[in-house]
Amino acid sequence: MKTRSYVLLAVILLAVAASPKLYALYQERIHFNKPLVSIIAFADLSIKGKFAREEKYYLEVEIERGYYTKAYDIDDPVRTYALSGKELYDQIQLDEKTDYAGVTLKSVVHIRELASDEAERLRMDPFLIISDQKYSKYVEIINLSK
């Protein structure tokens, strides 16, 4: 009987001692499996061109010089972003002088692909996604406003 009590006590102590570590592992697993999603309405872009490649549609835009190019230290303001679909691609008429008031950008970044400090900076400032060309692969244009 005494042996069972000691075994039960040892199991309880082991569970109490290991529970914070198990909880931390569980939280980390949940944290890294969630992507970082941002939706940004952005007006300081001008459209330079559009093209299609392998049934994917792209828009070449230029971030207008001003606040964002200075604040995010952008040297080359030309970016190429994917479009959400063919309908949006067909809607864009480059030969006409259509002024677009702005675009809505959606970015989905998987945390595992970034360093932890980089992911934290993107979480704190979603506009950081436009700061570097390497983030362009995460950005998709989901709407254009005329």
mmCIF file with all atom_site columns, C-alpha atoms in Angstrom:
data_model
loop_
_atom_site.group_PDB
_atom_site.id
_atom_site.type_symbol
_atom_site.label_atom_id
_atom_site.label_alt_id
_atom_site.label_comp_id
_atom_site.label_asym_id
_atom_site.label_entity_id
_atom_site.label_seq_id
_atom_site.pdbx_PDB_ins_code
_atom_site.Cartn_x
_atom_site.Cartn_y
_atom_site.Cartn_z
_atom_site.occupancy
_atom_site.B_iso_or_equiv
_atom_site.pdbx_formal_charge
_atom_site.auth_seq_id
_atom_site.auth_comp_id
_atom_site.auth_asym_id
_atom_site.auth_atom_id
_atom_site.pdbx_PDB_model_num
ATOM 1   C CA . MET A 1 1   ? 0.000   0.000  0.000   1.00 0.00 ? 1   MET A CA 1
ATOM 2   C CA . LYS A 1 2   ? 2.845   2.344  0.864   1.00 0.00 ? 2   LYS A CA 1
ATOM 3   C CA . THR A 1 3   ? 4.492   1.709  -2.507  1.00 0.00 ? 3   THR A CA 1
ATOM 4   C CA . ARG A 1 4   ? 1.331   2.718  -4.367  1.00 0.00 ? 4   ARG A CA 1
ATOM 5   C CA . SER A 1 5   ? 1.154   5.962  -2.388  1.00 0.00 ? 5   SER A CA 1
ATOM 6   C CA . TYR A 1 6   ? 4.758   6.779  -3.269  1.00 0.00 ? 6   TYR A CA 1
ATOM 7   C CA . VAL A 1 7   ? 4.175   5.994  -6.934  1.00 0.00 ? 7   VAL A CA 1
ATOM 8   C CA . LEU A 1 8   ? 1.025   8.136  -6.992  1.00 0.00 ? 8   LEU A CA 1
ATOM 9   C CA . LEU A 1 9   ? 2.842   10.973 -5.214  1.00 0.00 ? 9   LEU A CA 1
ATOM 10  C CA . ALA A 1 10  ? 5.752   10.714 -7.688  1.00 0.00 ? 10  ALA A CA 1
ATOM 11  C CA . VAL A 1 11  ? 3.376   10.834 -10.672 1.00 0.00 ? 11  VAL A CA 1
ATOM 12  C CA . ILE A 1 12  ? 1.593   13.901 -9.258  1.00 0.00 ? 12  ILE A CA 1
ATOM 13  C CA . LEU A 1 13  ? 4.900   15.693 -8.576  1.00 0.00 ? 13  LEU A CA 1
ATOM 14  C CA . LEU A 1 14  ? 6.143   14.835 -12.053 1.00 0.00 ? 14  LEU A CA 1
ATOM 15  C CA . ALA A 1 15  ? 2.934   16.188 -13.601 1.00 0.00 ? 15  ALA A CA 1
ATOM 16  C CA . VAL A 1 16  ? 3.175   19.417 -11.584 1.00 0.00 ? 16  VAL A CA 1
ATOM 17  C CA . ALA A 1 17  ? 6.859   19.867 -12.427 1.00 0.00 ? 17  ALA A CA 1
ATOM 18  C CA . ALA A 1 18  ? 6.425   19.132 -16.152 1.00 0.00 ? 18  ALA A CA 1
ATOM 19  C CA . SER A 1 19  ? 3.190   21.049 -16.767 1.00 0.00 ? 19  SER A CA 1
ATOM 20  C CA . PRO A 1 20  ? 4.785   24.508 -17.354 1.00 0.00 ? 20  PRO A CA 1
ATOM 21  C CA . LYS A 1 21  ? 7.192   23.022 -19.892 1.00 0.00 ? 21  LYS A CA 1
ATOM 22  C CA . LEU A 1 22  ? 4.414   21.107 -21.643 1.00 0.00 ? 22  LEU A CA 1
ATOM 23  C CA . TYR A 1 23  ? 2.236   24.239 -21.702 1.00 0.00 ? 23  TYR A CA 1
ATOM 24  C CA . ALA A 1 24  ? 5.101   26.277 -23.205 1.00 0.00 ? 24  ALA A CA 1
ATOM 25  C CA . LEU A 1 25  ? 5.633   23.664 -25.924 1.00 0.00 ? 25  LEU A CA 1
ATOM 26  C CA . TYR A 1 26  ? 1.910   23.654 -26.677 1.00 0.00 ? 26  TYR A CA 1
ATOM 27  C CA . GLN A 1 27  ? 1.783   27.475 -26.903 1.00 0.00 ? 27  GLN A CA 1
ATOM 28  C CA . GLU A 1 28  ? 4.853   27.569 -29.146 1.00 0.00 ? 28  GLU A CA 1
ATOM 29  C CA . ARG A 1 29  ? 3.366   24.994 -31.472 1.00 0.00 ? 29  ARG A CA 1
ATOM 30  C CA . ILE A 1 30  ? 0.131   26.997 -31.761 1.00 0.00 ? 30  ILE A CA 1
ATOM 31  C CA . HIS A 1 31  ? 2.057   30.272 -32.211 1.00 0.00 ? 31  HIS A CA 1
ATOM 32  C CA . PHE A 1 32  ? 4.240   28.995 -35.042 1.00 0.00 ? 32  PHE A CA 1
ATOM 33  C CA . ASN A 1 33  ? 1.384   27.346 -36.916 1.00 0.00 ? 33  ASN A CA 1
ATOM 34  C CA . LYS A 1 34  ? -0.596  30.582 -37.184 1.00 0.00 ? 34  LYS A CA 1
ATOM 35  C CA . PRO A 1 35  ? 0.331   32.842 -40.096 1.00 0.00 ? 35  PRO A CA 1
ATOM 36  C CA . LEU A 1 36  ? 0.637   36.588 -39.626 1.00 0.00 ? 36  LEU A CA 1
ATOM 37  C CA . VAL A 1 37  ? -2.141  38.168 -41.730 1.00 0.00 ? 37  VAL A CA 1
ATOM 38  C CA . SER A 1 38  ? -2.379  41.898 -42.504 1.00 0.00 ? 38  SER A CA 1
ATOM 39  C CA . ILE A 1 39  ? -4.800  43.825 -44.689 1.00 0.00 ? 39  ILE A CA 1
ATOM 40  C CA . ILE A 1 40  ? -3.660  47.329 -45.582 1.00 0.00 ? 40  ILE A CA 1
ATOM 41  C CA . ALA A 1 41  ? -5.381  50.072 -47.578 1.00 0.00 ? 41  ALA A CA 1
ATOM 42  C CA . PHE A 1 42  ? -2.650  52.042 -49.297 1.00 0.00 ? 42  PHE A CA 1
ATOM 43  C CA . ALA A 1 43  ? -3.001  55.196 -51.396 1.00 0.00 ? 43  ALA A CA 1
ATOM 44  C CA . ASP A 1 44  ? 0.583   56.165 -52.169 1.00 0.00 ? 44  ASP A CA 1
ATOM 45  C CA . LEU A 1 45  ? 1.113   53.805 -55.110 1.00 0.00 ? 45  LEU A CA 1
ATOM 46  C CA . SER A 1 46  ? 1.169   54.366 -58.842 1.00 0.00 ? 46  SER A CA 1
ATOM 47  C CA . ILE A 1 47  ? 0.682   51.531 -61.324 1.00 0.00 ? 47  ILE A CA 1
ATOM 48  C CA . LYS A 1 48  ? 3.605   50.925 -63.683 1.00 0.00 ? 48  LYS A CA 1
ATOM 49  C CA . GLY A 1 49  ? 2.571   47.738 -65.467 1.00 0.00 ? 49  GLY A CA 1
ATOM 50  C CA . LYS A 1 50  ? 0.863   44.385 -65.324 1.00 0.00 ? 50  LYS A CA 1
ATOM 51  C CA . PHE A 1 51  ? 1.766   40.931 -66.571 1.00 0.00 ? 51  PHE A CA 1
ATOM 52  C CA . ALA A 1 52  ? 0.761   37.292 -66.318 1.00 0.00 ? 52  ALA A CA 1
ATOM 53  C CA . ARG A 1 53  ? 3.056   34.350 -65.753 1.00 0.00 ? 53  ARG A CA 1
ATOM 54  C CA . GLU A 1 54  ? 1.955   30.707 -65.483 1.00 0.00 ? 54  GLU A CA 1
ATOM 55  C CA . GLU A 1 55  ? -1.690  31.601 -64.837 1.00 0.00 ? 55  GLU A CA 1
ATOM 56  C CA . LYS A 1 56  ? -0.732  34.003 -62.054 1.00 0.00 ? 56  LYS A CA 1
ATOM 57  C CA . TYR A 1 57  ? -1.297  37.721 -62.442 1.00 0.00 ? 57  TYR A CA 1
ATOM 58  C CA . TYR A 1 58  ? 1.011   40.470 -61.235 1.00 0.00 ? 58  TYR A CA 1
ATOM 59  C CA . LEU A 1 59  ? 0.960   44.229 -60.933 1.00 0.00 ? 59  LEU A CA 1
ATOM 60  C CA . GLU A 1 60  ? 4.064   46.373 -60.935 1.00 0.00 ? 60  GLU A CA 1
ATOM 61  C CA . VAL A 1 61  ? 3.607   49.404 -58.697 1.00 0.00 ? 61  VAL A CA 1
ATOM 62  C CA . GLU A 1 62  ? 5.767   52.247 -57.499 1.00 0.00 ? 62  GLU A CA 1
ATOM 63  C CA . ILE A 1 63  ? 5.590   53.610 -53.987 1.00 0.00 ? 63  ILE A CA 1
ATOM 64  C CA . GLU A 1 64  ? 5.438   57.367 -54.384 1.00 0.00 ? 64  GLU A CA 1
ATOM 65  C CA . ARG A 1 65  ? 8.301   59.246 -52.826 1.00 0.00 ? 65  ARG A CA 1
ATOM 66  C CA . GLY A 1 66  ? 7.327   60.814 -49.553 1.00 0.00 ? 66  GLY A CA 1
ATOM 67  C CA . TYR A 1 67  ? 6.601   59.628 -46.045 1.00 0.00 ? 67  TYR A CA 1
ATOM 68  C CA . TYR A 1 68  ? 6.841   55.864 -46.625 1.00 0.00 ? 68  TYR A CA 1
ATOM 69  C CA . THR A 1 69  ? 10.048  55.942 -48.655 1.00 0.00 ? 69  THR A CA 1
ATOM 70  C CA . LYS A 1 70  ? 11.715  58.009 -45.930 1.00 0.00 ? 70  LYS A CA 1
ATOM 71  C CA . ALA A 1 71  ? 10.215  56.261 -42.898 1.00 0.00 ? 71  ALA A CA 1
ATOM 72  C CA . TYR A 1 72  ? 10.996  52.753 -44.155 1.00 0.00 ? 72  TYR A CA 1
ATOM 73  C CA . ASP A 1 73  ? 14.256  53.660 -45.934 1.00 0.00 ? 73  ASP A CA 1
ATOM 74  C CA . ILE A 1 74  ? 13.072  52.446 -49.339 1.00 0.00 ? 74  ILE A CA 1
ATOM 75  C CA . ASP A 1 75  ? 15.743  52.857 -52.021 1.00 0.00 ? 75  ASP A CA 1
ATOM 76  C CA . ASP A 1 76  ? 13.965  51.149 -54.912 1.00 0.00 ? 76  ASP A CA 1
ATOM 77  C CA . PRO A 1 77  ? 10.256  52.025 -54.682 1.00 0.00 ? 77  PRO A CA 1
ATOM 78  C CA . VAL A 1 78  ? 9.161   49.678 -57.506 1.00 0.00 ? 78  VAL A CA 1
ATOM 79  C CA . ARG A 1 79  ? 7.440   46.501 -56.273 1.00 0.00 ? 79  ARG A CA 1
ATOM 80  C CA . THR A 1 80  ? 5.771   43.584 -58.017 1.00 0.00 ? 80  THR A CA 1
ATOM 81  C CA . TYR A 1 81  ? 2.761   42.169 -56.195 1.00 0.00 ? 81  TYR A CA 1
ATOM 82  C CA . ALA A 1 82  ? 0.472   39.287 -57.110 1.00 0.00 ? 82  ALA A CA 1
ATOM 83  C CA . LEU A 1 83  ? -3.145  40.039 -57.966 1.00 0.00 ? 83  LEU A CA 1
ATOM 84  C CA . SER A 1 84  ? -5.961  38.089 -56.340 1.00 0.00 ? 84  SER A CA 1
ATOM 85  C CA . GLY A 1 85  ? -7.439  36.945 -59.646 1.00 0.00 ? 85  GLY A CA 1
ATOM 86  C CA . LYS A 1 86  ? -8.005  37.369 -63.356 1.00 0.00 ? 86  LYS A CA 1
ATOM 87  C CA . GLU A 1 87  ? -11.031 39.636 -62.803 1.00 0.00 ? 87  GLU A CA 1
ATOM 88  C CA . LEU A 1 88  ? -8.858  42.222 -61.087 1.00 0.00 ? 88  LEU A CA 1
ATOM 89  C CA . TYR A 1 89  ? -6.180  41.833 -63.777 1.00 0.00 ? 89  TYR A CA 1
ATOM 90  C CA . ASP A 1 90  ? -8.739  42.460 -66.551 1.00 0.00 ? 90  ASP A CA 1
ATOM 91  C CA . GLN A 1 91  ? -10.126 45.469 -64.678 1.00 0.00 ? 91  GLN A CA 1
ATOM 92  C CA . ILE A 1 92  ? -6.815  47.353 -64.907 1.00 0.00 ? 92  ILE A CA 1
ATOM 93  C CA . GLN A 1 93  ? -6.506  49.444 -68.074 1.00 0.00 ? 93  GLN A CA 1
ATOM 94  C CA . LEU A 1 94  ? -3.009  50.844 -68.434 1.00 0.00 ? 94  LEU A CA 1
ATOM 95  C CA . ASP A 1 95  ? -3.533  52.522 -71.806 1.00 0.00 ? 95  ASP A CA 1
ATOM 96  C CA . GLU A 1 96  ? -6.252  54.755 -70.380 1.00 0.00 ? 96  GLU A CA 1
ATOM 97  C CA . LYS A 1 97  ? -5.412  57.546 -67.978 1.00 0.00 ? 97  LYS A CA 1
ATOM 98  C CA . THR A 1 98  ? -7.275  56.025 -65.065 1.00 0.00 ? 98  THR A CA 1
ATOM 99  C CA . ASP A 1 99  ? -6.218  57.333 -61.685 1.00 0.00 ? 99  ASP A CA 1
ATOM 100 C CA . TYR A 1 100 ? -6.536  54.729 -58.976 1.00 0.00 ? 100 TYR A CA 1
ATOM 101 C CA . ALA A 1 101 ? -7.197  56.183 -55.548 1.00 0.00 ? 101 ALA A CA 1
ATOM 102 C CA . GLY A 1 102 ? -5.559  53.281 -53.777 1.00 0.00 ? 102 GLY A CA 1
ATOM 103 C CA . VAL A 1 103 ? -5.072  49.582 -53.379 1.00 0.00 ? 103 VAL A CA 1
ATOM 104 C CA . THR A 1 104 ? -5.872  47.084 -50.691 1.00 0.00 ? 104 THR A CA 1
ATOM 105 C CA . LEU A 1 105 ? -2.973  44.789 -49.897 1.00 0.00 ? 105 LEU A CA 1
ATOM 106 C CA . LYS A 1 106 ? -3.237  41.487 -48.101 1.00 0.00 ? 106 LYS A CA 1
ATOM 107 C CA . SER A 1 107 ? -0.169  39.753 -46.735 1.00 0.00 ? 107 SER A CA 1
ATOM 108 C CA . VAL A 1 108 ? 0.043   36.279 -45.272 1.00 0.00 ? 108 VAL A CA 1
ATOM 109 C CA . VAL A 1 109 ? 3.407   35.519 -43.704 1.00 0.00 ? 109 VAL A CA 1
ATOM 110 C CA . HIS A 1 110 ? 4.179   32.163 -42.143 1.00 0.00 ? 110 HIS A CA 1
ATOM 111 C CA . ILE A 1 111 ? 6.116   32.810 -38.942 1.00 0.00 ? 111 ILE A CA 1
ATOM 112 C CA . ARG A 1 112 ? 8.401   29.801 -39.462 1.00 0.00 ? 112 ARG A CA 1
ATOM 113 C CA . GLU A 1 113 ? 9.888   31.466 -42.565 1.00 0.00 ? 113 GLU A CA 1
ATOM 114 C CA . LEU A 1 114 ? 11.151  34.494 -40.625 1.00 0.00 ? 114 LEU A CA 1
ATOM 115 C CA . ALA A 1 115 ? 13.537  35.170 -37.781 1.00 0.00 ? 115 ALA A CA 1
ATOM 116 C CA . SER A 1 116 ? 11.740  35.811 -34.496 1.00 0.00 ? 116 SER A CA 1
ATOM 117 C CA . ASP A 1 117 ? 12.750  39.497 -34.330 1.00 0.00 ? 117 ASP A CA 1
ATOM 118 C CA . GLU A 1 118 ? 11.624  40.004 -37.929 1.00 0.00 ? 118 GLU A CA 1
ATOM 119 C CA . ALA A 1 119 ? 8.247   38.403 -37.204 1.00 0.00 ? 119 ALA A CA 1
ATOM 120 C CA . GLU A 1 120 ? 7.820   40.558 -34.117 1.00 0.00 ? 120 GLU A CA 1
ATOM 121 C CA . ARG A 1 121 ? 8.586   43.749 -36.074 1.00 0.00 ? 121 ARG A CA 1
ATOM 122 C CA . LEU A 1 122 ? 6.032   42.774 -38.753 1.00 0.00 ? 122 LEU A CA 1
ATOM 123 C CA . ARG A 1 123 ? 3.490   42.058 -36.042 1.00 0.00 ? 123 ARG A CA 1
ATOM 124 C CA . MET A 1 124 ? 4.049   45.508 -34.490 1.00 0.00 ? 124 MET A CA 1
ATOM 125 C CA . ASP A 1 125 ? 4.111   47.452 -37.786 1.00 0.00 ? 125 ASP A CA 1
ATOM 126 C CA . PRO A 1 126 ? 2.169   45.888 -40.695 1.00 0.00 ? 126 PRO A CA 1
ATOM 127 C CA . PHE A 1 127 ? 3.415   48.582 -43.125 1.00 0.00 ? 127 PHE A CA 1
ATOM 128 C CA . LEU A 1 128 ? 6.896   47.108 -42.736 1.00 0.00 ? 128 LEU A CA 1
ATOM 129 C CA . ILE A 1 129 ? 5.799   44.502 -45.307 1.00 0.00 ? 129 ILE A CA 1
ATOM 130 C CA . ILE A 1 130 ? 6.303   47.127 -48.058 1.00 0.00 ? 130 ILE A CA 1
ATOM 131 C CA . SER A 1 131 ? 9.769   48.120 -46.830 1.00 0.00 ? 131 SER A CA 1
ATOM 132 C CA . ASP A 1 132 ? 11.782  45.387 -48.501 1.00 0.00 ? 132 ASP A CA 1
ATOM 133 C CA . GLN A 1 133 ? 11.546  43.637 -51.848 1.00 0.00 ? 133 GLN A CA 1
ATOM 134 C CA . LYS A 1 134 ? 11.997  40.242 -50.148 1.00 0.00 ? 134 LYS A CA 1
ATOM 135 C CA . TYR A 1 135 ? 8.531   40.580 -48.570 1.00 0.00 ? 135 TYR A CA 1
ATOM 136 C CA . SER A 1 136 ? 6.820   41.045 -51.960 1.00 0.00 ? 136 SER A CA 1
ATOM 137 C CA . LYS A 1 137 ? 6.206   37.308 -52.266 1.00 0.00 ? 137 LYS A CA 1
ATOM 138 C CA . TYR A 1 138 ? 3.871   37.507 -49.249 1.00 0.00 ? 138 TYR A CA 1
ATOM 139 C CA . VAL A 1 139 ? 1.772   40.413 -50.592 1.00 0.00 ? 139 VAL A CA 1
ATOM 140 C CA . GLU A 1 140 ? -1.314  40.127 -52.786 1.00 0.00 ? 140 GLU A CA 1
ATOM 141 C CA . ILE A 1 141 ? -3.434  42.987 -54.144 1.00 0.00 ? 141 ILE A CA 1
ATOM 142 C CA . ILE A 1 142 ? -7.062  42.195 -53.405 1.00 0.00 ? 142 ILE A CA 1
ATOM 143 C CA . ASN A 1 143 ? -8.768  45.428 -54.505 1.00 0.00 ? 143 ASN A CA 1
ATOM 144 C CA . LEU A 1 144 ? -8.212  48.598 -56.529 1.00 0.00 ? 144 LEU A CA 1
ATOM 145 C CA . SER A 1 145 ? -10.123 51.801 -55.851 1.00 0.00 ? 145 SER A CA 1
ATOM 146 C CA . LYS A 1 146 ? -10.855 54.320 -58.605 1.00 0.00 ? 146 LYS A CA 1
#
